Amino acid sequence: MAHAAADDHRVVVYYQTTNVNNSATDHISILGLLNSAPQIAVTHVLIAAVHIVDEPDGWIRLNDFPPDNPRFDAVWSDAAQLQAAGVAVTAMVGGAAQGSFQRLDGDDAQFERYYGHLHDFLAGYNLQGVDLDVEERMSLAGVVRLIDRLRADFGPAFVISLAPVGAALRKGGGNLSGFSYFDLEAQRGSAIDFYNAQFYFGWGSPRPRPTTRTLSTPASRPASTENGSGFVSLDVVANTLRDLTAQYPDFGGVAAWEYFNSVPGGKAAPWEWATWMAENMRGEQSPRRKLRASRSA
């Protein structure tokens, strides 16, 4: 059986589309990610998108549904199998739908009210970390408080990542989060495992001359032309990855939005994206995969 890859170059997959056409029963499995050999290519799977809401019948929503909705039974089963194989499974909180971080950014009483539900969700579903995708205004003090509490409650092995737009990791660049990531890094960089920098929708490129922190950070790109502007052909990505990993041995890796239709395999074999990226970061891409990439570009 293939074994899990080391995370010196991370291969991060966002997994939001869990059911075909949002059906209640037609599950899109992520277990294909376990097929690669001799080692599993993916290092982290981020289940998205989790939101904190004001609804007394359930304060946490996963893609507009309570996480215990039967439509997610196979998601949690798949997640447990990935974890058993050594893949870290975490939850992405926030994203384009706003409100979660506003609720976590109030006074102490408000914070405790909403954080408690997030804590119980993360613990109840045995999630190994959280990806904070802050695409709304949040104070620096608020995000520091949240990170401190997560680290205190879940311990040093719990993965804490954030998902700033790429420009936010450059001085004077654009930002969707409200706080400065440079200030956050200065105050709590030691508590943050990595950033999944978003290099699409016009928010920058991982080249040229990435910052030191960007090098330790997976560079996030659309995994298909259907997933947003900024898609780059796999041939171009392959050359960029080879250049970056050769010049910077501590290059963090690559993240994809999102799993279900990732090229080169597309909807029929979306797990091939992870293998493709891992091979190119090791400089091992096969002729068969090169041919497929040319057809998919």
PDB file of C-alpha atoms in Angstrom:
ATOM      1  CA  MET A   1       0.000   0.000   0.000  1.00  0.00           C
ATOM      2  CA  ALA A   2       1.208   3.506  -0.757  1.00  0.00           C
ATOM      3  CA  HIS A   3       2.324   5.541   2.235  1.00  0.00           C
ATOM      4  CA  ALA A   4       1.645   9.192   2.969  1.00  0.00           C
ATOM      5  CA  ALA A   5       4.032  11.759   1.534  1.00  0.00           C
ATOM      6  CA  ALA A   6       6.219  13.908   3.715  1.00  0.00           C
ATOM      7  CA  ASP A   7       5.093  17.533   3.801  1.00  0.00           C
ATOM      8  CA  ASP A   8       8.397  19.182   2.872  1.00  0.00           C
ATOM      9  CA  HIS A   9       6.551  20.147  -0.342  1.00  0.00           C
ATOM     10  CA  ARG A  10       2.874  20.182   0.576  1.00  0.00           C
ATOM     11  CA  VAL A  11       0.151  19.088  -1.842  1.00  0.00           C
ATOM     12  CA  VAL A  12      -3.052  20.652  -0.521  1.00  0.00           C
ATOM     13  CA  VAL A  13      -6.514  19.889  -1.914  1.00  0.00           C
ATOM     14  CA  TYR A  14      -9.633  21.912  -1.148  1.00  0.00           C
ATOM     15  CA  TYR A  15     -12.732  19.686  -1.145  1.00  0.00           C
ATOM     16  CA  GLN A  16     -15.995  21.626  -1.348  1.00  0.00           C
ATOM     17  CA  THR A  17     -18.048  19.968  -4.084  1.00  0.00           C
ATOM     18  CA  THR A  18     -18.893  16.742  -2.276  1.00  0.00           C
ATOM     19  CA  ASN A  19     -21.995  15.759  -4.258  1.00  0.00           C
ATOM     20  CA  VAL A  20     -22.778  15.858  -7.978  1.00  0.00           C
ATOM     21  CA  ASN A  21     -24.942  18.893  -8.806  1.00  0.00           C
ATOM     22  CA  ASN A  22     -25.541  19.402  -5.064  1.00  0.00           C
ATOM     23  CA  SER A  23     -27.628  16.231  -4.903  1.00  0.00           C
ATOM     24  CA  ALA A  24     -28.317  14.595  -1.565  1.00  0.00           C
ATOM     25  CA  THR A  25     -26.987  11.177  -2.558  1.00  0.00           C
ATOM     26  CA  ASP A  26     -24.531  11.259  -5.496  1.00  0.00           C
ATOM     27  CA  HIS A  27     -21.255  11.425  -3.540  1.00  0.00           C
ATOM     28  CA  ILE A  28     -17.938  12.549  -5.062  1.00  0.00           C
ATOM     29  CA  SER A  29     -15.373  10.443  -3.252  1.00  0.00           C
ATOM     30  CA  ILE A  30     -11.877  11.686  -2.426  1.00  0.00           C
ATOM     31  CA  LEU A  31     -10.489   8.187  -1.901  1.00  0.00           C
ATOM     32  CA  GLY A  32      -8.903   8.250  -5.354  1.00  0.00           C
ATOM     33  CA  LEU A  33      -6.205  10.360  -3.693  1.00  0.00           C
ATOM     34  CA  LEU A  34      -4.977   7.162  -2.042  1.00  0.00           C
ATOM     35  CA  ASN A  35      -4.254   5.491  -5.386  1.00  0.00           C
ATOM     36  CA  SER A  36      -0.871   7.041  -6.166  1.00  0.00           C
ATOM     37  CA  ALA A  37       2.292   5.009  -5.646  1.00  0.00           C
ATOM     38  CA  PRO A  38       4.855   4.504  -4.223  1.00  0.00           C
ATOM     39  CA  GLN A  39       3.603   7.220  -1.881  1.00  0.00           C
ATOM     40  CA  ILE A  40       0.356   9.116  -1.501  1.00  0.00           C
ATOM     41  CA  ALA A  41       0.795  12.449  -3.256  1.00  0.00           C
ATOM     42  CA  VAL A  42      -1.628  14.579  -1.241  1.00  0.00           C
ATOM     43  CA  THR A  43      -0.529  15.814   2.188  1.00  0.00           C
ATOM     44  CA  HIS A  44      -3.565  17.856   3.305  1.00  0.00           C
ATOM     45  CA  VAL A  45      -7.276  17.738   2.421  1.00  0.00           C
ATOM     46  CA  LEU A  46      -9.299  20.803   3.454  1.00  0.00           C
ATOM     47  CA  ILE A  47     -13.038  20.177   3.726  1.00  0.00           C
ATOM     48  CA  ALA A  48     -14.885  23.351   2.707  1.00  0.00           C
ATOM     49  CA  ALA A  49     -16.648  25.542   3.424  1.00  0.00           C
ATOM     50  CA  VAL A  50     -17.591  25.785   7.087  1.00  0.00           C
ATOM     51  CA  HIS A  51     -19.619  28.761   8.314  1.00  0.00           C
ATOM     52  CA  ILE A  52     -20.797  29.925  11.727  1.00  0.00           C
ATOM     53  CA  VAL A  53     -24.415  31.064  11.614  1.00  0.00           C
ATOM     54  CA  ASP A  54     -27.126  32.449  13.897  1.00  0.00           C
ATOM     55  CA  GLU A  55     -29.525  29.520  13.861  1.00  0.00           C
ATOM     56  CA  PRO A  56     -30.409  27.882  17.174  1.00  0.00           C
ATOM     57  CA  ASP A  57     -31.106  24.517  15.527  1.00  0.00           C
ATOM     58  CA  GLY A  58     -27.458  24.292  14.472  1.00  0.00           C
ATOM     59  CA  TRP A  59     -24.735  26.922  14.611  1.00  0.00           C
ATOM     60  CA  ILE A  60     -22.347  25.320  12.101  1.00  0.00           C
ATOM     61  CA  ARG A  61     -23.039  24.886   8.416  1.00  0.00           C
ATOM     62  CA  LEU A  62     -21.061  22.932   5.854  1.00  0.00           C
ATOM     63  CA  ASN A  63     -22.071  24.198   2.424  1.00  0.00           C
ATOM     64  CA  ASP A  64     -25.461  25.402   3.717  1.00  0.00           C
ATOM     65  CA  PHE A  65     -26.286  22.177   5.580  1.00  0.00           C
ATOM     66  CA  PRO A  66     -25.662  20.962   9.126  1.00  0.00           C
ATOM     67  CA  PRO A  67     -22.525  18.797   9.145  1.00  0.00           C
ATOM     68  CA  ASP A  68     -24.520  15.808  10.412  1.00  0.00           C
ATOM     69  CA  ASN A  69     -26.794  15.885   7.364  1.00  0.00           C
ATOM     70  CA  PRO A  70     -26.812  12.389   5.779  1.00  0.00           C
ATOM     71  CA  ARG A  71     -25.436  13.854   2.533  1.00  0.00           C
ATOM     72  CA  PHE A  72     -22.090  14.136   4.343  1.00  0.00           C
ATOM     73  CA  ASP A  73     -21.952  10.617   5.798  1.00  0.00           C
ATOM     74  CA  ALA A  74     -19.658   9.436   2.997  1.00  0.00           C
ATOM     75  CA  VAL A  75     -17.511  12.587   3.360  1.00  0.00           C
ATOM     76  CA  TRP A  76     -16.736  11.793   6.990  1.00  0.00           C
ATOM     77  CA  SER A  77     -16.130   8.133   6.148  1.00  0.00           C
ATOM     78  CA  ASP A  78     -13.699   9.091   3.376  1.00  0.00           C
ATOM     79  CA  ALA A  79     -11.980  11.573   5.697  1.00  0.00           C
ATOM     80  CA  ALA A  80     -11.362   8.865   8.297  1.00  0.00           C
ATOM     81  CA  GLN A  81      -9.793   6.602   5.668  1.00  0.00           C
ATOM     82  CA  LEU A  82      -7.504   9.389   4.478  1.00  0.00           C
ATOM     83  CA  GLN A  83      -6.457  10.082   8.058  1.00  0.00           C
ATOM     84  CA  ALA A  84      -5.728   6.404   8.613  1.00  0.00           C
ATOM     85  CA  ALA A  85      -3.373   6.567   5.616  1.00  0.00           C
ATOM     86  CA  GLY A  86      -1.504   9.536   7.094  1.00  0.00           C
ATOM     87  CA  VAL A  87      -3.178  12.412   5.226  1.00  0.00           C
ATOM     88  CA  ALA A  88      -4.093  15.444   7.358  1.00  0.00           C
ATOM     89  CA  VAL A  89      -7.794  16.345   7.045  1.00  0.00           C
ATOM     90  CA  THR A  90      -8.750  19.847   8.175  1.00  0.00           C
ATOM     91  CA  ALA A  91     -11.706  22.226   7.760  1.00  0.00           C
ATOM     92  CA  MET A  92     -11.756  25.482   5.800  1.00  0.00           C
ATOM     93  CA  VAL A  93     -13.718  28.148   7.683  1.00  0.00           C
ATOM     94  CA  GLY A  94     -15.055  31.230   5.920  1.00  0.00           C
ATOM     95  CA  GLY A  95     -14.381  32.064   2.306  1.00  0.00           C
ATOM     96  CA  ALA A  96     -16.544  34.222   0.094  1.00  0.00           C
ATOM     97  CA  ALA A  97     -19.655  33.821   2.271  1.00  0.00           C
ATOM     98  CA  GLN A  98     -19.161  36.390   5.015  1.00  0.00           C
ATOM     99  CA  GLY A  99     -20.208  36.522   8.646  1.00  0.00           C
ATOM    100  CA  SER A 100     -18.240  33.782  10.417  1.00  0.00           C
ATOM    101  CA  PHE A 101     -15.283  35.967  11.352  1.00  0.00           C
ATOM    102  CA  GLN A 102     -17.462  38.932  12.250  1.00  0.00           C
ATOM    103  CA  ARG A 103     -19.113  36.662  14.804  1.00  0.00           C
ATOM    104  CA  LEU A 104     -15.713  35.611  16.151  1.00  0.00           C
ATOM    105  CA  ASP A 105     -14.471  39.207  16.343  1.00  0.00           C
ATOM    106  CA  GLY A 106     -16.759  40.627  19.011  1.00  0.00           C
ATOM    107  CA  ASP A 107     -16.274  41.071  22.743  1.00  0.00           C
ATOM    108  CA  ASP A 108     -15.255  38.108  24.890  1.00  0.00           C
ATOM    109  CA  ALA A 109     -18.824  36.975  25.553  1.00  0.00           C
ATOM    110  CA  GLN A 110     -19.671  36.982  21.840  1.00  0.00           C
ATOM    111  CA  PHE A 111     -16.443  35.188  20.997  1.00  0.00           C
ATOM    112  CA  GLU A 112     -17.123  32.438  23.534  1.00  0.00           C
ATOM    113  CA  ARG A 113     -20.644  32.000  22.217  1.00  0.00           C
ATOM    114  CA  TYR A 114     -19.573  31.326  18.652  1.00  0.00           C
ATOM    115  CA  TYR A 115     -16.162  29.780  19.231  1.00  0.00           C
ATOM    116  CA  GLY A 116     -17.702  27.059  21.365  1.00  0.00           C
ATOM    117  CA  HIS A 117     -19.698  25.771  18.407  1.00  0.00           C
ATOM    118  CA  LEU A 118     -16.645  25.805  16.159  1.00  0.00           C
ATOM    119  CA  HIS A 119     -14.599  23.972  18.787  1.00  0.00           C
ATOM    120  CA  ASP A 120     -17.252  21.290  19.216  1.00  0.00           C
ATOM    121  CA  PHE A 121     -17.508  20.787  15.452  1.00  0.00           C
ATOM    122  CA  LEU A 122     -13.748  20.408  14.987  1.00  0.00           C
ATOM    123  CA  ALA A 123     -13.450  18.015  17.924  1.00  0.00           C
ATOM    124  CA  GLY A 124     -16.617  16.076  17.136  1.00  0.00           C
ATOM    125  CA  TYR A 125     -15.558  15.259  13.593  1.00  0.00           C
ATOM    126  CA  ASN A 126     -11.926  14.551  14.519  1.00  0.00           C
ATOM    127  CA  LEU A 127     -10.596  17.256  12.243  1.00  0.00           C
ATOM    128  CA  GLN A 128      -6.849  17.711  12.481  1.00  0.00           C
ATOM    129  CA  GLY A 129      -6.733  21.406  11.795  1.00  0.00           C
ATOM    130  CA  VAL A 130      -8.432  24.477  10.450  1.00  0.00           C
ATOM    131  CA  ASP A 131      -7.825  26.766   7.478  1.00  0.00           C
ATOM    132  CA  LEU A 132      -8.945  30.323   8.249  1.00  0.00           C
ATOM    133  CA  ASP A 133     -10.039  31.921   4.960  1.00  0.00           C
ATOM    134  CA  VAL A 134     -10.783  35.450   6.161  1.00  0.00           C
ATOM    135  CA  GLU A 135     -12.452  37.254   3.255  1.00  0.00           C
ATOM    136  CA  GLU A 136     -14.111  39.923   5.394  1.00  0.00           C
ATOM    137  CA  ARG A 137     -12.890  42.586   7.785  1.00  0.00           C
ATOM    138  CA  MET A 138     -11.492  41.202  11.031  1.00  0.00           C
ATOM    139  CA  SER A 139      -9.294  42.883  13.603  1.00  0.00           C
ATOM    140  CA  LEU A 140      -5.729  41.775  14.236  1.00  0.00           C
ATOM    141  CA  ALA A 141      -6.598  41.281  17.899  1.00  0.00           C
ATOM    142  CA  GLY A 142      -9.542  39.112  16.874  1.00  0.00           C
ATOM    143  CA  VAL A 143      -7.576  36.738  14.664  1.00  0.00           C
ATOM    144  CA  VAL A 144      -4.767  36.539  17.259  1.00  0.00           C
ATOM    145  CA  ARG A 145      -7.324  35.602  19.934  1.00  0.00           C
ATOM    146  CA  LEU A 146      -8.783  32.913  17.675  1.00  0.00           C
ATOM    147  CA  ILE A 147      -5.381  31.419  16.831  1.00  0.00           C
ATOM    148  CA  ASP A 148      -4.329  31.455  20.485  1.00  0.00           C
ATOM    149  CA  ARG A 149      -7.487  29.680  21.550  1.00  0.00           C
ATOM    150  CA  LEU A 150      -7.245  27.031  18.830  1.00  0.00           C
ATOM    151  CA  ARG A 151      -3.626  26.336  19.711  1.00  0.00           C
ATOM    152  CA  ALA A 152      -4.393  26.160  23.446  1.00  0.00           C
ATOM    153  CA  ASP A 153      -7.412  23.884  22.997  1.00  0.00           C
ATOM    154  CA  PHE A 154      -6.079  21.507  20.341  1.00  0.00           C
ATOM    155  CA  GLY A 155      -2.343  21.442  20.963  1.00  0.00           C
ATOM    156  CA  PRO A 156       0.845  21.723  18.906  1.00  0.00           C
ATOM    157  CA  ALA A 157      -0.013  18.992  16.372  1.00  0.00           C
ATOM    158  CA  PHE A 158      -3.214  20.735  15.283  1.00  0.00           C
ATOM    159  CA  VAL A 159      -2.704  22.351  11.855  1.00  0.00           C
ATOM    160  CA  ILE A 160      -3.515  26.065  11.703  1.00  0.00           C
ATOM    161  CA  SER A 161      -3.326  27.610   8.244  1.00  0.00           C
ATOM    162  CA  LEU A 162      -4.712  30.787   6.713  1.00  0.00           C
ATOM    163  CA  ALA A 163      -5.664  31.607   3.117  1.00  0.00           C
ATOM    164  CA  PRO A 164      -4.722  35.207   2.262  1.00  0.00           C
ATOM    165  CA  VAL A 165      -4.739  36.453  -1.289  1.00  0.00           C
ATOM    166  CA  GLY A 166      -1.209  36.415  -2.672  1.00  0.00           C
ATOM    167  CA  ALA A 167      -0.981  40.209  -2.737  1.00  0.00           C
ATOM    168  CA  ALA A 168      -1.494  40.316   1.045  1.00  0.00           C
ATOM    169  CA  LEU A 169       1.892  38.623   1.468  1.00  0.00           C
ATOM    170  CA  ARG A 170       3.666  41.490  -0.281  1.00  0.00           C
ATOM    171  CA  LYS A 171       4.248  44.881   1.276  1.00  0.00           C
ATOM    172  CA  GLY A 172       1.640  47.321   0.013  1.00  0.00           C
ATOM    173  CA  GLY A 173      -0.409  44.567  -1.671  1.00  0.00           C
ATOM    174  CA  GLY A 174      -4.175  44.167  -1.644  1.00  0.00           C
ATOM    175  CA  ASN A 175      -5.947  42.376   1.174  1.00  0.00           C
ATOM    176  CA  LEU A 176      -9.419  40.990   1.885  1.00  0.00           C
ATOM    177  CA  SER A 177      -8.960  40.299   5.588  1.00  0.00           C
ATOM    178  CA  GLY A 178      -8.731  43.708   7.214  1.00  0.00           C
ATOM    179  CA  PHE A 179      -5.641  42.961   9.313  1.00  0.00           C
ATOM    180  CA  SER A 180      -2.036  42.986   8.102  1.00  0.00           C
ATOM    181  CA  TYR A 181      -0.517  39.550   7.551  1.00  0.00           C
ATOM    182  CA  PHE A 182       2.889  41.058   8.221  1.00  0.00           C
ATOM    183  CA  ASP A 183       1.676  42.156  11.678  1.00  0.00           C
ATOM    184  CA  LEU A 184       0.049  38.764  12.231  1.00  0.00           C
ATOM    185  CA  GLU A 185       3.242  36.984  11.226  1.00  0.00           C
ATOM    186  CA  ALA A 186       5.256  39.140  13.635  1.00  0.00           C
ATOM    187  CA  GLN A 187       2.897  38.380  16.511  1.00  0.00           C
ATOM    188  CA  ARG A 188       1.846  34.768  15.900  1.00  0.00           C
ATOM    189  CA  GLY A 189       3.933  33.366  13.054  1.00  0.00           C
ATOM    190  CA  SER A 190       5.225  30.599  15.311  1.00  0.00           C
ATOM    191  CA  ALA A 191       1.632  29.387  15.864  1.00  0.00           C
ATOM    192  CA  ILE A 192       0.739  29.294  12.139  1.00  0.00           C
ATOM    193  CA  ASP A 193       1.776  26.208  10.194  1.00  0.00           C
ATOM    194  CA  PHE A 194       1.455  27.736   6.717  1.00  0.00           C
ATOM    195  CA  TYR A 195      -0.535  30.062   4.477  1.00  0.00           C
ATOM    196  CA  ASN A 196      -2.447  28.856   1.407  1.00  0.00           C
ATOM    197  CA  ALA A 197      -1.810  31.968  -0.668  1.00  0.00           C
ATOM    198  CA  GLN A 198      -4.480  32.592  -3.324  1.00  0.00           C
ATOM    199  CA  PHE A 199      -2.784  33.438  -6.620  1.00  0.00           C
ATOM    200  CA  TYR A 200      -5.856  33.818  -8.819  1.00  0.00           C
ATOM    201  CA  PHE A 201      -8.669  36.268  -9.638  1.00  0.00           C
ATOM    202  CA  GLY A 202      -5.945  38.853 -10.217  1.00  0.00           C
ATOM    203  CA  TRP A 203      -4.411  38.585  -6.738  1.00  0.00           C
ATOM    204  CA  GLY A 204      -0.854  38.066  -7.895  1.00  0.00           C
ATOM    205  CA  SER A 205       1.562  35.386  -8.993  1.00  0.00           C
ATOM    206  CA  PRO A 206       4.024  33.234  -7.039  1.00  0.00           C
ATOM    207  CA  ARG A 207       6.669  34.533  -9.439  1.00  0.00           C
ATOM    208  CA  PRO A 208       8.897  36.453  -9.652  1.00  0.00           C
ATOM    209  CA  ARG A 209      10.859  36.888  -6.398  1.00  0.00           C
ATOM    210  CA  PRO A 210       8.511  35.421  -3.799  1.00  0.00           C
ATOM    211  CA  THR A 211       8.952  36.475  -0.185  1.00  0.00           C
ATOM    212  CA  THR A 212      10.558  34.132   2.325  1.00  0.00           C
ATOM    213  CA  ARG A 213       7.219  33.310   3.977  1.00  0.00           C
ATOM    214  CA  THR A 214       5.615  32.687   0.595  1.00  0.00           C
ATOM    215  CA  LEU A 215       8.278  30.082  -0.079  1.00  0.00           C
ATOM    216  CA  SER A 216       7.135  28.112   2.959  1.00  0.00           C
ATOM    217  CA  THR A 217       3.551  28.458   1.792  1.00  0.00           C
ATOM    218  CA  PRO A 218       1.552  26.425  -0.732  1.00  0.00           C
ATOM    219  CA  ALA A 219       0.705  28.543  -3.783  1.00  0.00           C
ATOM    220  CA  SER A 220      -3.008  28.137  -4.497  1.00  0.00           C
ATOM    221  CA  ARG A 221      -4.303  28.103  -8.082  1.00  0.00           C
ATOM    222  CA  PRO A 222      -7.588  27.154  -9.771  1.00  0.00           C
ATOM    223  CA  ALA A 223      -7.405  23.450 -10.611  1.00  0.00           C
ATOM    224  CA  SER A 224      -9.623  23.861 -13.684  1.00  0.00           C
ATOM    225  CA  THR A 225     -10.719  26.589 -16.084  1.00  0.00           C
ATOM    226  CA  GLU A 226     -14.177  26.175 -14.502  1.00  0.00           C
ATOM    227  CA  ASN A 227     -12.986  27.272 -11.052  1.00  0.00           C
ATOM    228  CA  GLY A 228     -12.178  30.928 -11.560  1.00  0.00           C
ATOM    229  CA  SER A 229      -9.949  33.237 -13.541  1.00  0.00           C
ATOM    230  CA  GLY A 230      -6.221  32.758 -13.315  1.00  0.00           C
ATOM    231  CA  PHE A 231      -5.998  29.137 -14.475  1.00  0.00           C
ATOM    232  CA  VAL A 232      -2.515  28.368 -15.775  1.00  0.00           C
ATOM    233  CA  SER A 233      -1.801  25.458 -18.112  1.00  0.00           C
ATOM    234  CA  LEU A 234      -0.076  22.490 -16.541  1.00  0.00           C
ATOM    235  CA  ASP A 235       2.952  22.812 -18.790  1.00  0.00           C
ATOM    236  CA  VAL A 236       3.553  26.334 -17.447  1.00  0.00           C
ATOM    237  CA  VAL A 237       2.932  25.179 -13.870  1.00  0.00           C
ATOM    238  CA  ALA A 238       5.387  22.302 -14.327  1.00  0.00           C
ATOM    239  CA  ASN A 239       8.154  24.640 -15.439  1.00  0.00           C
ATOM    240  CA  THR A 240       7.417  27.079 -12.609  1.00  0.00           C
ATOM    241  CA  LEU A 241       7.442  24.328  -9.975  1.00  0.00           C
ATOM    242  CA  ARG A 242      10.704  22.913 -11.257  1.00  0.00           C
ATOM    243  CA  ASP A 243      12.315  26.360 -11.215  1.00  0.00           C
ATOM    244  CA  LEU A 244      11.040  27.222  -7.749  1.00  0.00           C
ATOM    245  CA  THR A 245      11.940  23.931  -6.104  1.00  0.00           C
ATOM    246  CA  ALA A 246      15.399  24.008  -7.698  1.00  0.00           C
ATOM    247  CA  GLN A 247      16.084  27.572  -6.587  1.00  0.00           C
ATOM    248  CA  TYR A 248      14.324  27.334  -3.206  1.00  0.00           C
ATOM    249  CA  PRO A 249      14.523  23.871  -1.568  1.00  0.00           C
ATOM    250  CA  ASP A 250      12.130  25.046   1.166  1.00  0.00           C
ATOM    251  CA  PHE A 251       9.352  25.952  -1.305  1.00  0.00           C
ATOM    252  CA  GLY A 252       6.134  25.158   0.545  1.00  0.00           C
ATOM    253  CA  GLY A 253       4.058  23.448  -2.126  1.00  0.00           C
ATOM    254  CA  VAL A 254       0.841  23.821  -4.099  1.00  0.00           C
ATOM    255  CA  ALA A 255      -2.836  24.055  -3.165  1.00  0.00           C
ATOM    256  CA  ALA A 256      -5.802  23.551  -5.526  1.00  0.00           C
ATOM    257  CA  TRP A 257      -9.283  25.006  -5.654  1.00  0.00           C
ATOM    258  CA  GLU A 258     -10.879  22.585  -5.943  1.00  0.00           C
ATOM    259  CA  TYR A 259     -10.818  18.792  -6.046  1.00  0.00           C
ATOM    260  CA  PHE A 260     -13.806  17.517  -8.022  1.00  0.00           C
ATOM    261  CA  ASN A 261     -12.812  18.670 -11.520  1.00  0.00           C
ATOM    262  CA  SER A 262      -9.039  19.072 -11.235  1.00  0.00           C
ATOM    263  CA  VAL A 263      -7.041  18.577 -14.410  1.00  0.00           C
ATOM    264  CA  PRO A 264      -5.357  16.652 -15.916  1.00  0.00           C
ATOM    265  CA  GLY A 265      -7.865  13.946 -14.957  1.00  0.00           C
ATOM    266  CA  GLY A 266     -10.928  16.195 -14.731  1.00  0.00           C
ATOM    267  CA  LYS A 267     -14.132  14.894 -13.193  1.00  0.00           C
ATOM    268  CA  ALA A 268     -13.299  11.325 -14.230  1.00  0.00           C
ATOM    269  CA  ALA A 269      -9.998  11.248 -12.305  1.00  0.00           C
ATOM    270  CA  PRO A 270      -9.526  14.432 -10.242  1.00  0.00           C
ATOM    271  CA  TRP A 271      -6.944  12.755  -7.986  1.00  0.00           C
ATOM    272  CA  GLU A 272      -4.386  12.921 -10.799  1.00  0.00           C
ATOM    273  CA  TRP A 273      -3.808  16.619 -10.031  1.00  0.00           C
ATOM    274  CA  ALA A 274      -2.128  15.742  -6.728  1.00  0.00           C
ATOM    275  CA  THR A 275       0.159  13.162  -8.322  1.00  0.00           C
ATOM    276  CA  TRP A 276       1.032  15.562 -11.142  1.00  0.00           C
ATOM    277  CA  MET A 277       2.037  18.319  -8.725  1.00  0.00           C
ATOM    278  CA  ALA A 278       4.018  16.035  -6.431  1.00  0.00           C
ATOM    279  CA  GLU A 279       5.928  14.550  -9.360  1.00  0.00           C
ATOM    280  CA  ASN A 280       6.837  17.950 -10.746  1.00  0.00           C
ATOM    281  CA  MET A 281       8.020  19.248  -7.399  1.00  0.00           C
ATOM    282  CA  ARG A 282      10.294  16.185  -7.290  1.00  0.00           C
ATOM    283  CA  GLY A 283      11.267  16.591 -10.955  1.00  0.00           C
ATOM    284  CA  GLU A 284       9.846  13.196 -11.845  1.00  0.00           C
ATOM    285  CA  GLN A 285       7.013  13.837 -14.293  1.00  0.00           C
ATOM    286  CA  SER A 286       6.451  10.929 -16.673  1.00  0.00           C
ATOM    287  CA  PRO A 287       6.009  11.223 -20.477  1.00  0.00           C
ATOM    288  CA  ARG A 288       2.455   9.882 -20.142  1.00  0.00           C
ATOM    289  CA  ARG A 289       1.476  12.715 -17.833  1.00  0.00           C
ATOM    290  CA  LYS A 290       3.221  15.280 -20.051  1.00  0.00           C
ATOM    291  CA  LEU A 291       1.079  14.163 -22.980  1.00  0.00           C
ATOM    292  CA  ARG A 292      -2.102  14.373 -20.955  1.00  0.00           C
ATOM    293  CA  ALA A 293      -1.202  17.847 -19.741  1.00  0.00           C
ATOM    294  CA  SER A 294      -0.715  19.054 -23.304  1.00  0.00           C
ATOM    295  CA  ARG A 295      -4.186  17.808 -24.203  1.00  0.00           C
ATOM    296  CA  SER A 296      -5.695  19.471 -21.092  1.00  0.00           C
ATOM    297  CA  ALA A 297      -4.033  22.880 -21.474  1.00  0.00           C
TER     298      ALA A 297
END
